[in-house]
PDB file of C-alpha atoms in Angstrom:
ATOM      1  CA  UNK A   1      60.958 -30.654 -24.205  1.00 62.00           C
ATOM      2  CA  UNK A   2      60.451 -27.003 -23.716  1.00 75.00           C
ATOM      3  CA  UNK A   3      57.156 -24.846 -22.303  1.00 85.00           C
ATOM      4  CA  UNK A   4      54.617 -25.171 -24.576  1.00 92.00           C
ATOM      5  CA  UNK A   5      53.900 -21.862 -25.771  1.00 95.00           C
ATOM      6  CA  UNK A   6      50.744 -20.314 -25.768  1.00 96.00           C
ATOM      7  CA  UNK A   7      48.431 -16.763 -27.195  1.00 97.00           C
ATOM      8  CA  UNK A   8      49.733 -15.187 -24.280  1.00 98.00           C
ATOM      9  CA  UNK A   9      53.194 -15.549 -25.008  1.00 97.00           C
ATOM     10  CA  UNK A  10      52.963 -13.910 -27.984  1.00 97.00           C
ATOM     11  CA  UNK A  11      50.801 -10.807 -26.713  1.00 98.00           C
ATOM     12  CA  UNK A  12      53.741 -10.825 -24.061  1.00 98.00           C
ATOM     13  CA  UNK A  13      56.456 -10.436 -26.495  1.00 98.00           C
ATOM     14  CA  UNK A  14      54.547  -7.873 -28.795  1.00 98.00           C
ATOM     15  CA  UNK A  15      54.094  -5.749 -25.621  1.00 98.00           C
ATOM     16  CA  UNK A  16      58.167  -5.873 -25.208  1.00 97.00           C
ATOM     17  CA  UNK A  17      57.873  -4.558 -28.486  1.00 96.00           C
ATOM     18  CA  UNK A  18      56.126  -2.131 -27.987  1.00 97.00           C
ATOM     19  CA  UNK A  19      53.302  -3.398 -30.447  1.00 98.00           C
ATOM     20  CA  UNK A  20      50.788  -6.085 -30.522  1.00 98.00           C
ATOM     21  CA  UNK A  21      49.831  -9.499 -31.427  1.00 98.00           C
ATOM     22  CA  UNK A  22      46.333  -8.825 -33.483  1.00 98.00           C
ATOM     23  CA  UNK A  23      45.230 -12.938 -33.577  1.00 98.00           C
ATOM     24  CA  UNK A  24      43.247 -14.328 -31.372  1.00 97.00           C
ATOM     25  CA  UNK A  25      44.272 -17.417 -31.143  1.00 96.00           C
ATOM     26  CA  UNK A  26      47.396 -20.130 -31.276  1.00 96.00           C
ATOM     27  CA  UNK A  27      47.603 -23.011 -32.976  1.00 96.00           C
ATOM     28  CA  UNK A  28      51.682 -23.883 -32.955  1.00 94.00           C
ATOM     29  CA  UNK A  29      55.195 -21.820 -33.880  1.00 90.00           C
ATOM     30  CA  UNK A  30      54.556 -22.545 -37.479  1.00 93.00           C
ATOM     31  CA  UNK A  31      51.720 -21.018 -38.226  1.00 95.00           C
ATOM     32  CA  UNK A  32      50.984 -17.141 -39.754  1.00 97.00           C
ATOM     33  CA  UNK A  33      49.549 -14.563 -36.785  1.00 98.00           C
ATOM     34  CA  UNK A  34      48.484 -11.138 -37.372  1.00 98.00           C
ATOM     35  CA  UNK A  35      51.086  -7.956 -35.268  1.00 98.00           C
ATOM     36  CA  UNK A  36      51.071  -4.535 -35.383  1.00 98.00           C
ATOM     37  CA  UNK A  37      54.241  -2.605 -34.905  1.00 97.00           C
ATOM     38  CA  UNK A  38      53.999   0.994 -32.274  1.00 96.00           C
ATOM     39  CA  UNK A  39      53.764   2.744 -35.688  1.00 96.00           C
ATOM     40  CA  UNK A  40      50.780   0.508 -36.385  1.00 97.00           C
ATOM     41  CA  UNK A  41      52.036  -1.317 -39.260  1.00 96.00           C
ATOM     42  CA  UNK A  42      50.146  -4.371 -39.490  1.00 98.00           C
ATOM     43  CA  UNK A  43      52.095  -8.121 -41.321  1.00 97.00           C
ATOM     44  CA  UNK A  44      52.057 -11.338 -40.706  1.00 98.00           C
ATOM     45  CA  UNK A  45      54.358 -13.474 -39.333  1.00 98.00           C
ATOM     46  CA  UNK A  46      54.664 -16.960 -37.831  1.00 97.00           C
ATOM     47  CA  UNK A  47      55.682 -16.786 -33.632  1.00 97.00           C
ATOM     48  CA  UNK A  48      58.936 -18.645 -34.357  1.00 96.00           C
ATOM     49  CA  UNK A  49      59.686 -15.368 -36.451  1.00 96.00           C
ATOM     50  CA  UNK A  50      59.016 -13.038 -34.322  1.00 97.00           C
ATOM     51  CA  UNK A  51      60.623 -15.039 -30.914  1.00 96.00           C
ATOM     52  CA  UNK A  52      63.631 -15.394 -33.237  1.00 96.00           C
ATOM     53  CA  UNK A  53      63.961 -10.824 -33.526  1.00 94.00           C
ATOM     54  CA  UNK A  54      61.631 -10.375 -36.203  1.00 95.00           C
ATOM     55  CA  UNK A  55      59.549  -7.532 -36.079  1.00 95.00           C
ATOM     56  CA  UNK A  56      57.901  -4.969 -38.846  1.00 95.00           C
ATOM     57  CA  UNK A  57      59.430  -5.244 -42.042  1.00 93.00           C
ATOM     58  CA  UNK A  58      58.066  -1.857 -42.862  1.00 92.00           C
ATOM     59  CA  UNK A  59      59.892  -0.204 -39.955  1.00 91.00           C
ATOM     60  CA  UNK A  60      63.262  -2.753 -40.893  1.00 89.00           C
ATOM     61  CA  UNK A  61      63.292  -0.950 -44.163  1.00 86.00           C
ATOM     62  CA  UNK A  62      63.131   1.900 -43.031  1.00 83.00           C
ATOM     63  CA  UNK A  63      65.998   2.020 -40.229  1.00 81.00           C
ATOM     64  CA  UNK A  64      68.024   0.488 -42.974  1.00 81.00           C
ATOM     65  CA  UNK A  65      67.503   3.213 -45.277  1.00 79.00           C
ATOM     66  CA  UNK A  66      68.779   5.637 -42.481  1.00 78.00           C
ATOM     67  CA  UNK A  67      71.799   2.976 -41.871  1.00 77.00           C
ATOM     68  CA  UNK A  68      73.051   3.870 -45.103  1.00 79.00           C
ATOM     69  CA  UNK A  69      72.594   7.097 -45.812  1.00 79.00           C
ATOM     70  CA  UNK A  70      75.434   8.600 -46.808  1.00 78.00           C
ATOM     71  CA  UNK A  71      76.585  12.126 -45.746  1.00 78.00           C
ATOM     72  CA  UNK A  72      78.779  14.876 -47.150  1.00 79.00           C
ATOM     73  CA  UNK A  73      82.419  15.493 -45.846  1.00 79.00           C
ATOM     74  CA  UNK A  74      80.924  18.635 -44.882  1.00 83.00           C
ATOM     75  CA  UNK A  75      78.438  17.459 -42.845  1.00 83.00           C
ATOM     76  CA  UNK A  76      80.501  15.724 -41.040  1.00 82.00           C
ATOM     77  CA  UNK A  77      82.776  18.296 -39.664  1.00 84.00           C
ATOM     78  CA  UNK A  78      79.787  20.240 -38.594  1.00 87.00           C
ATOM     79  CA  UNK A  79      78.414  17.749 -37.080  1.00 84.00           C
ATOM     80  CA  UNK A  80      81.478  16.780 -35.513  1.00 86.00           C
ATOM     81  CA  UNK A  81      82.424  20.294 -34.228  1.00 88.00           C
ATOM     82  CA  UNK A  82      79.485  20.895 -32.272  1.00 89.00           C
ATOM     83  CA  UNK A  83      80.963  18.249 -30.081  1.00 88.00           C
ATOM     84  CA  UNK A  84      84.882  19.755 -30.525  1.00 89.00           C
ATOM     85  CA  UNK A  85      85.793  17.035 -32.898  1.00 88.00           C
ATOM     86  CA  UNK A  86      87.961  17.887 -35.590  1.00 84.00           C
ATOM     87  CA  UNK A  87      87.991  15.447 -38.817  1.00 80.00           C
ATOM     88  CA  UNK A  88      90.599  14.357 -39.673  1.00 77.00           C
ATOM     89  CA  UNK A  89      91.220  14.180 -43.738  1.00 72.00           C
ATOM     90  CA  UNK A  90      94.075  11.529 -43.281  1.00 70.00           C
ATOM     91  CA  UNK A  91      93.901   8.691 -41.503  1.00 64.00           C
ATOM     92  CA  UNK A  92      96.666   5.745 -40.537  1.00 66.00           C
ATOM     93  CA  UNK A  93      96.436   2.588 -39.077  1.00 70.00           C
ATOM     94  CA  UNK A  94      98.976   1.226 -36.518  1.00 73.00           C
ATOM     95  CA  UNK A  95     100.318  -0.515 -39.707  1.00 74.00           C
ATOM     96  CA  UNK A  96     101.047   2.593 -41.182  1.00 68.00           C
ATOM     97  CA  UNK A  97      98.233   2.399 -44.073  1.00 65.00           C
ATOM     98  CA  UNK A  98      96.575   5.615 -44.909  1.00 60.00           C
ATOM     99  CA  UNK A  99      92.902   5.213 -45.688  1.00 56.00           C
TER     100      UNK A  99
END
């Protein structure tokens, strides 16, 4: 059987995180604590959550949203030129497909 875990613990991990763990006290894994994010979004979530890679889901949705963001062809040759990248408008694959 593993360390039991403890208050601490969680205040530890929220600190990694660069946030905090808001409850002030632990009863088991299972059961809902109060965090705030560095942004200081505040949600709760149980410690299994959270020791699992949860973190904010207002901050998740939000680095999702710039995930997929999609950007013009045009765009992306400036962008790529500042670095003295050229894109390319064909491209193959070693099994001569041409995406």
């Amino acid at each position: 059987m593993g360390k039991r875990l403890t208050l601490h613990d969680a205040q530890k991990l929220a600190e990694k995180r660069n946030g905090k763990c808001l409850s002030t006290e632990y009863k088991n894994n299972k059961t809902r604590m109060s965090w705030q994010c560095g942004k200081r979004h505040i949600w709760y979530s149980i410690f299994s959550n959270i020791r699992a890679g949860g973190w904010c889901p207002e901050c998740s949705i939000h680095n999702v949203a710039i995930l997929n963001k999609k950007y013009s062809k045009d765009y992306v040759k400036n962008y790529f030129s500042k670095f003295g990248w050229v894109l390319l408008s064909k491209y193959e694959s070693v099994n001569g497909h041409i995406c």
